[in-house]
Amino acid sequence: MKNIDQYDLRGKRCLIRVDFNVPLDSNFTITDDTRIRAALPTIKKVLASGGSVILMSHLGRPKDGPVDKYSLRHILPDLETKLSQKVKFADDCIGVQANEMSSSLKPGEVLLLENLRFYKEEEKGDENFAKKLALLGDVYINDAFGTAHRAHASTSIIVRFFPGASLFGYLMQDEVMSLEKVVKHADKPFTAVLGGAKVSGKIEIINNLLDKVDNLIIGGGMAYTFAKALGGTIGDSLVEDDLIETALEAMKKAKANGVKLLIPVDTVIAAEFNNDSPKKVCKTGEIPDGFMGLDIGDETIKLFSETIKNSKTILWNGPMGVFEFDNFAHGTIAIAHAISDATALGAFSLVGGGDSVAAVNKYNLADKVSYVSTGGGAMLEYIEGKDLPGVSAILAT
Ligand code: AMP
């Protein structure tokens, strides 16, 4: 991959597409700074190499031009603290002021541009808008894995204006290499663990993974559609009746491909969807009316954990139950521990998707797995087998 270590950045104005789309509370305090922290190694490397840095990002989903709520100015104090230096700010991401500020930047200085999505042209992938952005830098660096699945002006179209000078940042490189390791070069046995609420968002992932994995573990709410497809009764558990046929096809494909598809054998059930609803355990295909499955049971934890611990590559996306309720988080915690144990034994483990990342963070296991992906949507599209325009644009130059 063409990364920033392979380019002389001295004296260069480096235009870096970062993903600073962080959550802010009503006082504009950043509630999760993971994405900003993830971009720091690339920014610091450019500065240490004698280049200057121009940062561009989107924040939120502004509908109609500039609004204070989505101004990147709100993240300026945090960025200055993290970089231990002053960061300049341009009120508009293109135009005279941005051009002047960028051309007068000295090596070691940092400029942050206002929200790219204040222009509709950004998401439309407008070439003229990309050209105006391109005026701001001598080198283009993409470190925004979170938007790599979008062919936006600043993520892929802009590459046309930097022939021979488009590079991957460290975050982007780490993300893509981790994904490639899992999806293209997995050491066997390869186990994918999928959970979460619905089958519907994960059909293509299941299909693609069935051509690659040795074991496919399905937990969480999505497992009940599979249990029902097998003829079980699932009470009031989450189910997508229109996907029963799809679940049957997945099980058929698993059999044909020699993939072991595991669904929960026992389930923790409750009458109501809340943390304090009294819980019981029953077989997954024998959930009585008036009860719903909210977590995997101990037998299942044992079964899933054994498979995970015997694996050399593990991909995890989606919780095993309603882990937001402490009383139904046991299965998700146990699986997170099994993945960290397997990693300690030498497996490569990749965790991605909002809820699984939240889970490993909550249980302090983030540094006990091999890689935690910062990009939910981009990661899922890659696993579905789709092209990521933010990656392919640079690879094609
Ligand atoms: P997803 O966005 O599809 O990955 O789903 C994540 C959500 O699935 C989390 O908020 C979990 O609470 C929820 N979930 C997991 N297991 C269950 C279940 N058995 N019943 C209802 N919701 C569940």
CSV table of C-alpha atoms and ligand atoms in Angstrom, one decimal:
chain,number,residue,atom,x,y,z
A,1,MET,CA,0.0,0.0,0.0
A,2,LYS,CA,1.2,3.5,-0.8
A,3,ASN,CA,1.6,4.9,2.6
A,4,ILE,CA,3.1,8.0,4.1
A,5,ASP,CA,6.4,6.3,5.0
A,6,GLN,CA,7.1,6.0,1.2
A,7,TYR,CA,7.0,9.7,0.4
A,8,ASP,CA,9.2,12.6,1.2
A,9,LEU,CA,6.8,14.9,3.1
A,10,ARG,CA,9.3,17.6,3.9
A,11,GLY,CA,8.0,21.1,3.0
A,12,LYS,CA,4.8,19.6,1.6
A,13,ARG,CA,1.3,20.8,2.4
A,14,CYS,CA,-0.5,17.5,3.2
A,15,LEU,CA,-4.2,17.5,2.7
A,16,ILE,CA,-5.5,14.8,5.0
A,17,ARG,CA,-9.1,13.4,4.8
A,18,VAL,CA,-9.8,12.3,8.4
A,19,ASP,CA,-13.0,11.0,10.0
A,20,PHE,CA,-13.7,13.5,12.8
A,21,ASN,CA,-17.4,12.6,12.8
A,22,VAL,CA,-17.5,12.3,16.6
A,23,PRO,CA,-20.5,12.3,18.8
A,24,LEU,CA,-21.1,15.6,20.7
A,25,ASP,CA,-23.4,16.3,23.6
A,26,SER,CA,-25.7,19.4,23.9
A,27,ASN,CA,-22.7,21.4,25.3
A,28,PHE,CA,-20.6,20.4,22.3
A,29,THR,CA,-18.4,18.2,24.4
A,30,ILE,CA,-17.0,15.1,22.6
A,31,THR,CA,-18.5,12.0,24.2
A,32,ASP,CA,-16.3,9.5,22.3
A,33,ASP,CA,-13.0,10.7,20.9
A,34,THR,CA,-11.9,7.4,19.4
A,35,ARG,CA,-11.9,8.7,15.8
A,36,ILE,CA,-9.8,11.7,16.6
A,37,ARG,CA,-7.3,9.6,18.6
A,38,ALA,CA,-7.1,7.1,15.7
A,39,ALA,CA,-6.0,9.9,13.3
A,40,LEU,CA,-3.2,11.3,15.5
A,41,PRO,CA,-0.4,8.9,14.4
A,42,THR,CA,-0.7,10.1,10.7
A,43,ILE,CA,-0.9,13.8,11.7
A,44,LYS,CA,2.1,13.5,14.0
A,45,LYS,CA,4.1,11.7,11.4
A,46,VAL,CA,3.5,14.4,8.8
A,47,LEU,CA,4.5,17.1,11.2
A,48,ALA,CA,7.6,15.2,12.4
A,49,SER,CA,8.6,14.8,8.7
A,50,GLY,CA,8.6,18.5,8.1
A,51,GLY,CA,5.3,18.8,6.4
A,52,SER,CA,2.3,20.9,7.2
A,53,VAL,CA,-1.2,19.5,7.8
A,54,ILE,CA,-4.6,20.5,6.4
A,55,LEU,CA,-7.3,18.5,7.9
A,56,MET,CA,-10.7,18.0,6.2
A,57,SER,CA,-13.7,16.0,7.6
A,58,HIS,CA,-17.4,15.8,7.8
A,59,LEU,CA,-19.4,16.1,11.0
A,60,GLY,CA,-23.0,14.9,11.3
A,61,ARG,CA,-25.5,15.2,8.5
A,62,PRO,CA,-26.2,18.8,7.8
A,63,LYS,CA,-29.1,19.1,5.4
A,64,ASP,CA,-28.9,22.5,4.0
A,65,GLY,CA,-25.6,24.4,4.2
A,66,PRO,CA,-23.7,25.7,7.2
A,67,VAL,CA,-25.2,25.3,10.7
A,68,ASP,CA,-23.4,25.9,14.0
A,69,LYS,CA,-24.5,22.5,15.4
A,70,TYR,CA,-22.3,20.7,12.8
A,71,SER,CA,-19.4,23.1,12.8
A,72,LEU,CA,-16.0,21.4,13.2
A,73,ARG,CA,-14.9,24.5,15.2
A,74,HIS,CA,-16.4,22.6,18.2
A,75,ILE,CA,-13.6,20.0,18.1
A,76,LEU,CA,-10.8,22.5,17.8
A,77,PRO,CA,-10.0,22.7,21.6
A,78,ASP,CA,-9.8,18.9,21.9
A,79,LEU,CA,-7.6,18.7,18.8
A,80,GLU,CA,-5.2,21.4,20.1
A,81,THR,CA,-4.9,19.6,23.4
A,82,LYS,CA,-4.2,16.3,21.7
A,83,LEU,CA,-1.6,17.7,19.4
A,84,SER,CA,-0.2,20.1,22.1
A,85,GLN,CA,-0.1,22.9,19.6
A,86,LYS,CA,-2.3,25.6,18.1
A,87,VAL,CA,-4.5,24.6,15.2
A,88,LYS,CA,-5.8,27.2,12.7
A,89,PHE,CA,-9.3,27.1,11.5
A,90,ALA,CA,-10.8,28.0,8.1
A,91,ASP,CA,-14.6,28.9,8.2
A,92,ASP,CA,-15.1,27.5,4.8
A,93,CYS,CA,-13.5,24.3,3.4
A,94,ILE,CA,-12.9,25.9,0.0
A,95,GLY,CA,-12.5,29.5,-1.3
A,96,VAL,CA,-10.2,32.5,-0.9
A,97,GLN,CA,-9.7,32.2,2.9
A,98,ALA,CA,-8.9,28.5,2.9
A,99,ASN,CA,-6.5,29.0,-0.1
A,100,GLU,CA,-4.7,31.8,1.7
A,101,MET,CA,-4.5,30.0,5.0
A,102,SER,CA,-3.2,26.8,3.3
A,103,SER,CA,-0.6,28.6,1.2
A,104,SER,CA,0.8,30.5,4.2
A,105,LEU,CA,1.1,27.3,6.4
A,106,LYS,CA,4.6,26.7,7.6
A,107,PRO,CA,6.1,23.2,8.2
A,108,GLY,CA,4.8,21.9,11.5
A,109,GLU,CA,1.6,23.9,11.4
A,110,VAL,CA,-1.9,22.5,11.3
A,111,LEU,CA,-5.1,23.9,9.7
A,112,LEU,CA,-8.5,22.5,10.2
A,113,LEU,CA,-11.2,23.1,7.5
A,114,GLU,CA,-14.9,23.6,8.2
A,115,ASN,CA,-17.3,20.7,7.6
A,116,LEU,CA,-17.1,19.3,4.1
A,117,ARG,CA,-20.8,18.4,4.1
A,118,PHE,CA,-21.8,22.1,4.3
A,119,TYR,CA,-21.5,21.6,0.5
A,120,LYS,CA,-23.9,19.1,-1.1
A,121,GLU,CA,-21.2,18.6,-3.7
A,122,GLU,CA,-19.2,16.6,-1.2
A,123,GLU,CA,-21.6,13.6,-1.0
A,124,LYS,CA,-22.5,13.9,-4.7
A,125,GLY,CA,-18.8,13.3,-5.5
A,126,ASP,CA,-18.7,16.6,-7.5
A,127,GLU,CA,-15.5,16.9,-9.5
A,128,ASN,CA,-15.3,20.6,-9.5
A,129,PHE,CA,-15.7,20.7,-5.7
A,130,ALA,CA,-12.9,18.1,-5.4
A,131,LYS,CA,-10.7,20.3,-7.6
A,132,LYS,CA,-11.2,23.3,-5.3
A,133,LEU,CA,-10.3,21.1,-2.3
A,134,ALA,CA,-7.3,19.8,-4.1
A,135,LEU,CA,-5.9,23.4,-4.4
A,136,LEU,CA,-5.2,23.3,-0.7
A,137,GLY,CA,-2.5,20.6,-0.7
A,138,ASP,CA,0.6,19.2,-2.5
A,139,VAL,CA,-0.1,15.7,-1.3
A,140,TYR,CA,-3.4,13.9,-0.6
A,141,ILE,CA,-3.6,11.5,2.3
A,142,ASN,CA,-6.7,9.5,3.1
A,143,ASP,CA,-7.0,8.4,6.7
A,144,ALA,CA,-10.8,8.3,6.9
A,145,PHE,CA,-11.6,4.6,7.0
A,146,GLY,CA,-15.1,5.4,8.4
A,147,THR,CA,-16.1,6.9,5.0
A,148,ALA,CA,-14.0,4.7,2.8
A,149,HIS,CA,-17.2,3.0,1.5
A,150,ARG,CA,-18.4,6.3,0.0
A,151,ALA,CA,-17.4,7.7,-3.4
A,152,HIS,CA,-17.5,11.3,-2.1
A,153,ALA,CA,-15.5,14.3,-3.4
A,154,SER,CA,-13.0,14.3,-0.6
A,155,THR,CA,-12.6,10.5,-0.2
A,156,SER,CA,-12.2,9.3,-3.8
A,157,ILE,CA,-12.8,11.8,-6.6
A,158,ILE,CA,-10.1,14.1,-5.3
A,159,VAL,CA,-7.4,11.5,-6.0
A,160,ARG,CA,-7.6,12.5,-9.7
A,161,PHE,CA,-5.9,15.8,-8.8
A,162,PHE,CA,-3.0,14.2,-7.1
A,163,PRO,CA,-1.3,11.9,-9.6
A,164,GLY,CA,1.6,10.1,-7.9
A,165,ALA,CA,0.9,12.0,-4.7
A,166,SER,CA,-2.1,10.1,-3.1
A,167,LEU,CA,-1.3,8.1,0.0
A,168,PHE,CA,-2.9,6.0,2.7
A,169,GLY,CA,-2.6,7.2,6.3
A,170,TYR,CA,-1.6,4.8,9.0
A,171,LEU,CA,-5.2,4.2,10.2
A,172,MET,CA,-6.5,3.5,6.7
A,173,GLN,CA,-3.6,1.1,6.1
A,174,ASP,CA,-4.0,-0.7,9.4
A,175,GLU,CA,-7.8,-1.1,8.9
A,176,VAL,CA,-7.4,-2.4,5.3
A,177,MET,CA,-4.5,-4.8,6.2
A,178,SER,CA,-6.5,-6.2,9.2
A,179,LEU,CA,-9.5,-6.8,7.0
A,180,GLU,CA,-7.5,-8.3,4.2
A,181,LYS,CA,-5.8,-10.6,6.7
A,182,VAL,CA,-9.2,-11.9,7.8
A,183,VAL,CA,-11.2,-11.9,4.5
A,184,LYS,CA,-8.4,-12.8,2.1
A,185,HIS,CA,-5.6,-14.6,4.0
A,186,ALA,CA,-7.2,-16.1,7.1
A,187,ASP,CA,-5.3,-18.8,8.9
A,188,LYS,CA,-7.6,-21.7,9.5
A,189,PRO,CA,-9.8,-22.5,11.3
A,190,PHE,CA,-11.6,-19.3,10.6
A,191,THR,CA,-14.6,-18.5,12.8
A,192,ALA,CA,-17.0,-15.6,12.2
A,193,VAL,CA,-19.3,-14.6,15.1
A,194,LEU,CA,-22.3,-12.6,14.1
A,195,GLY,CA,-24.9,-11.2,16.4
A,196,GLY,CA,-27.2,-8.2,16.9
A,197,ALA,CA,-30.8,-7.7,16.3
A,198,LYS,CA,-31.5,-8.5,12.7
A,199,VAL,CA,-30.7,-10.9,9.9
A,200,SER,CA,-31.8,-8.4,7.3
A,201,GLY,CA,-28.7,-6.1,7.5
A,202,LYS,CA,-26.4,-9.1,7.4
A,203,ILE,CA,-27.6,-11.3,4.6
A,204,GLU,CA,-24.8,-10.4,2.2
A,205,ILE,CA,-22.2,-10.8,4.9
A,206,ILE,CA,-23.5,-14.2,5.8
A,207,ASN,CA,-23.5,-15.2,2.1
A,208,ASN,CA,-19.9,-14.0,1.5
A,209,LEU,CA,-18.6,-15.4,4.8
A,210,LEU,CA,-20.0,-18.9,4.0
A,211,ASP,CA,-17.5,-19.1,1.2
A,212,LYS,CA,-14.6,-18.3,3.5
A,213,VAL,CA,-15.1,-19.5,7.1
A,214,ASP,CA,-14.9,-22.9,8.8
A,215,ASN,CA,-17.4,-22.0,11.5
A,216,LEU,CA,-20.2,-19.4,11.4
A,217,ILE,CA,-21.6,-18.6,14.9
A,218,ILE,CA,-24.9,-16.8,14.9
A,219,GLY,CA,-26.2,-15.3,18.2
A,220,GLY,CA,-28.3,-12.4,19.3
A,221,GLY,CA,-31.8,-11.6,18.1
A,222,MET,CA,-30.9,-12.8,14.6
A,223,ALA,CA,-30.6,-16.4,15.8
A,224,TYR,CA,-34.3,-16.8,16.4
A,225,THR,CA,-35.1,-16.5,12.7
A,226,PHE,CA,-32.8,-19.4,12.2
A,227,ALA,CA,-34.4,-21.3,15.2
A,228,LYS,CA,-37.8,-20.8,13.7
A,229,ALA,CA,-36.6,-21.9,10.2
A,230,LEU,CA,-35.5,-25.1,11.9
A,231,GLY,CA,-39.1,-25.7,13.1
A,232,GLY,CA,-38.6,-24.4,16.7
A,233,THR,CA,-41.0,-22.3,18.7
A,234,ILE,CA,-39.5,-19.0,19.8
A,235,GLY,CA,-42.3,-17.4,21.8
A,236,ASP,CA,-42.2,-13.6,21.4
A,237,SER,CA,-38.5,-13.4,20.4
A,238,LEU,CA,-37.3,-11.1,17.7
A,239,VAL,CA,-38.0,-12.7,14.3
A,240,GLU,CA,-38.1,-11.8,10.7
A,241,ASP,CA,-40.6,-14.1,9.1
A,242,ASP,CA,-39.8,-12.9,5.6
A,243,LEU,CA,-36.2,-14.1,6.0
A,244,ILE,CA,-37.0,-17.7,7.1
A,245,GLU,CA,-36.4,-18.8,3.6
A,246,THR,CA,-33.1,-16.9,3.5
A,247,ALA,CA,-32.0,-18.6,6.8
A,248,LEU,CA,-32.8,-22.0,5.3
A,249,GLU,CA,-30.8,-21.2,2.2
A,250,ALA,CA,-27.8,-20.1,4.4
A,251,MET,CA,-28.0,-23.3,6.3
A,252,LYS,CA,-28.1,-25.3,3.0
A,253,LYS,CA,-25.1,-23.3,1.7
A,254,ALA,CA,-23.2,-23.9,4.9
A,255,LYS,CA,-23.8,-27.7,4.6
A,256,ALA,CA,-22.7,-27.7,0.9
A,257,ASN,CA,-19.6,-25.7,1.8
A,258,GLY,CA,-18.7,-27.8,4.8
A,259,VAL,CA,-19.1,-24.8,7.1
A,260,LYS,CA,-20.2,-25.6,10.7
A,261,LEU,CA,-23.1,-23.1,11.3
A,262,LEU,CA,-23.8,-22.8,15.0
A,263,ILE,CA,-26.9,-21.3,16.5
A,264,PRO,CA,-27.7,-21.1,20.3
A,265,VAL,CA,-28.8,-24.4,21.9
A,266,ASP,CA,-30.2,-22.7,25.0
A,267,THR,CA,-31.5,-19.2,25.6
A,268,VAL,CA,-32.1,-16.9,28.5
A,269,ILE,CA,-35.7,-15.8,28.4
A,270,ALA,CA,-37.8,-13.2,30.1
A,271,ALA,CA,-41.4,-12.0,29.8
A,272,GLU,CA,-40.6,-8.4,29.3
A,273,PHE,CA,-38.0,-6.4,27.4
A,274,ASN,CA,-36.3,-4.8,30.4
A,275,ASN,CA,-33.3,-5.4,32.7
A,276,ASP,CA,-35.4,-6.5,35.7
A,277,SER,CA,-37.7,-8.9,34.1
A,278,PRO,CA,-37.1,-12.3,35.9
A,279,LYS,CA,-35.1,-14.6,33.7
A,280,LYS,CA,-35.3,-18.4,33.0
A,281,VAL,CA,-33.3,-20.6,30.7
A,282,CYS,CA,-34.8,-23.0,28.1
A,283,LYS,CA,-33.9,-24.7,24.8
A,284,THR,CA,-33.7,-22.2,22.0
A,285,GLY,CA,-36.4,-24.0,19.9
A,286,GLU,CA,-38.7,-24.4,22.9
A,287,ILE,CA,-39.4,-20.8,24.0
A,288,PRO,CA,-42.9,-20.7,25.5
A,289,ASP,CA,-45.5,-18.1,24.5
A,290,GLY,CA,-45.2,-14.9,26.5
A,291,PHE,CA,-41.4,-15.1,26.7
A,292,MET,CA,-38.6,-13.8,24.5
A,293,GLY,CA,-35.0,-14.7,24.2
A,294,LEU,CA,-32.7,-12.0,25.4
A,295,ASP,CA,-29.3,-13.7,25.8
A,296,ILE,CA,-27.5,-17.0,25.0
A,297,GLY,CA,-27.5,-19.6,27.8
A,298,ASP,CA,-24.6,-21.4,29.5
A,299,GLU,CA,-24.6,-24.4,27.2
A,300,THR,CA,-24.3,-22.1,24.2
A,301,ILE,CA,-21.6,-20.1,25.8
A,302,LYS,CA,-19.6,-23.4,26.3
A,303,LEU,CA,-20.2,-24.5,22.7
A,304,PHE,CA,-19.4,-21.1,21.1
A,305,SER,CA,-16.4,-20.6,23.3
A,306,GLU,CA,-14.8,-24.0,22.5
A,307,THR,CA,-15.2,-23.2,18.8
A,308,ILE,CA,-13.7,-19.8,19.2
A,309,LYS,CA,-10.8,-21.0,21.3
A,310,ASN,CA,-9.9,-23.6,18.6
A,311,SER,CA,-9.7,-20.9,15.9
A,312,LYS,CA,-6.8,-19.2,14.4
A,313,THR,CA,-8.8,-16.3,12.9
A,314,ILE,CA,-11.9,-14.7,14.5
A,315,LEU,CA,-14.2,-12.0,13.2
A,316,TRP,CA,-16.8,-10.6,15.5
A,317,ASN,CA,-19.7,-8.4,14.7
A,318,GLY,CA,-22.8,-8.0,16.9
A,319,PRO,CA,-23.7,-8.7,20.5
A,320,MET,CA,-25.0,-12.2,21.6
A,321,GLY,CA,-27.9,-10.6,23.5
A,322,VAL,CA,-29.4,-7.4,24.8
A,323,PHE,CA,-26.0,-6.5,26.4
A,324,GLU,CA,-27.2,-3.0,27.2
A,325,PHE,CA,-29.2,-4.7,30.1
A,326,ASP,CA,-26.6,-5.9,32.6
A,327,ASN,CA,-28.8,-9.0,33.4
A,328,PHE,CA,-28.7,-10.1,29.8
A,329,ALA,CA,-25.0,-9.2,29.0
A,330,HIS,CA,-23.5,-12.4,30.3
A,331,GLY,CA,-23.4,-14.1,26.9
A,332,THR,CA,-21.8,-11.1,25.2
A,333,ILE,CA,-19.2,-10.8,28.0
A,334,ALA,CA,-18.3,-14.5,27.8
A,335,ILE,CA,-17.9,-14.4,24.0
A,336,ALA,CA,-15.7,-11.3,24.3
A,337,HIS,CA,-13.5,-13.2,26.8
A,338,ALA,CA,-13.4,-16.3,24.7
A,339,ILE,CA,-12.1,-14.1,21.8
A,340,SER,CA,-9.5,-12.5,24.0
A,341,ASP,CA,-8.4,-15.9,25.3
A,342,ALA,CA,-8.1,-17.2,21.7
A,343,THR,CA,-6.0,-14.1,20.9
A,344,ALA,CA,-3.7,-14.8,23.8
A,345,LEU,CA,-3.2,-18.3,22.3
A,346,GLY,CA,-2.1,-16.8,19.0
A,347,ALA,CA,-5.3,-16.3,17.0
A,348,PHE,CA,-5.8,-13.1,15.0
A,349,SER,CA,-9.1,-11.4,16.1
A,350,LEU,CA,-10.9,-8.5,14.4
A,351,VAL,CA,-13.8,-6.9,16.2
A,352,GLY,CA,-16.0,-4.4,14.3
A,353,GLY,CA,-19.4,-2.7,14.3
A,354,GLY,CA,-20.7,-0.2,16.8
A,355,ASP,CA,-22.1,-2.6,19.4
A,356,SER,CA,-19.3,-5.2,19.5
A,357,VAL,CA,-16.7,-2.3,19.7
A,358,ALA,CA,-18.8,-0.8,22.5
A,359,ALA,CA,-18.8,-4.2,24.2
A,360,VAL,CA,-15.0,-4.8,24.1
A,361,ASN,CA,-14.5,-1.3,25.4
A,362,LYS,CA,-17.0,-1.7,28.2
A,363,TYR,CA,-15.4,-4.9,29.3
A,364,ASN,CA,-11.8,-3.5,29.0
A,365,LEU,CA,-10.9,-6.1,26.4
A,366,ALA,CA,-10.0,-3.7,23.5
A,367,ASP,CA,-6.3,-4.3,23.9
A,368,LYS,CA,-6.7,-8.0,24.3
A,369,VAL,CA,-8.0,-8.5,20.7
A,370,SER,CA,-5.8,-8.1,17.7
A,371,TYR,CA,-7.7,-5.2,16.0
A,372,VAL,CA,-10.7,-3.1,16.7
A,373,SER,CA,-12.1,-1.5,13.6
A,374,THR,CA,-13.1,2.2,13.7
A,375,GLY,CA,-15.4,2.0,10.7
A,376,GLY,CA,-18.7,0.1,11.1
A,377,GLY,CA,-20.3,0.6,7.7
A,378,ALA,CA,-17.0,0.5,5.7
A,379,MET,CA,-16.0,-2.7,7.5
A,380,LEU,CA,-19.3,-4.4,6.8
A,381,GLU,CA,-19.2,-3.5,3.2
A,382,TYR,CA,-15.7,-4.8,2.8
A,383,ILE,CA,-16.8,-8.1,4.4
A,384,GLU,CA,-19.8,-8.2,2.0
A,385,GLY,CA,-17.2,-8.3,-0.7
A,386,LYS,CA,-17.9,-4.8,-2.0
A,387,ASP,CA,-15.3,-2.4,-3.3
A,388,LEU,CA,-14.3,0.5,-1.0
A,389,PRO,CA,-14.0,3.6,-3.3
A,390,GLY,CA,-11.8,5.4,-0.7
A,391,VAL,CA,-9.3,2.5,-1.0
A,392,SER,CA,-9.5,1.6,-4.6
A,393,ALA,CA,-9.1,5.2,-5.8
A,394,ILE,CA,-5.6,5.3,-4.3
A,395,LEU,CA,-4.7,1.8,-5.3
A,396,ALA,CA,-5.6,2.7,-8.9
A,397,THR,CA,-3.2,5.6,-9.1
B,1,AMP,P1,-27.3,-4.6,15.2
B,1,AMP,O1,-27.4,-3.2,15.1
B,1,AMP,O2,-28.2,-5.4,14.3
B,1,AMP,O3,-25.9,-5.2,15.3
B,1,AMP,O4,-28.0,-5.0,16.7
B,1,AMP,C1,-27.5,-4.6,17.9
B,1,AMP,C2,-28.6,-4.6,18.9
B,1,AMP,O5,-29.1,-5.9,18.9
B,1,AMP,C3,-28.2,-4.3,20.3
B,1,AMP,O6,-28.8,-3.1,20.7
B,1,AMP,C4,-28.8,-5.5,21.1
B,1,AMP,O7,-29.5,-5.1,22.2
B,1,AMP,C5,-29.8,-6.1,20.1
B,1,AMP,N1,-30.0,-7.5,20.5
B,1,AMP,C6,-29.2,-8.5,20.6
B,1,AMP,N2,-29.8,-9.6,21.0
B,1,AMP,C7,-31.1,-9.4,21.0
B,1,AMP,C8,-32.2,-10.2,21.4
B,1,AMP,N3,-32.1,-11.4,21.7
B,1,AMP,N4,-33.4,-9.6,21.4
B,1,AMP,C9,-33.5,-8.2,21.0
B,1,AMP,N5,-32.5,-7.5,20.7
B,1,AMP,C10,-31.3,-8.0,20.7
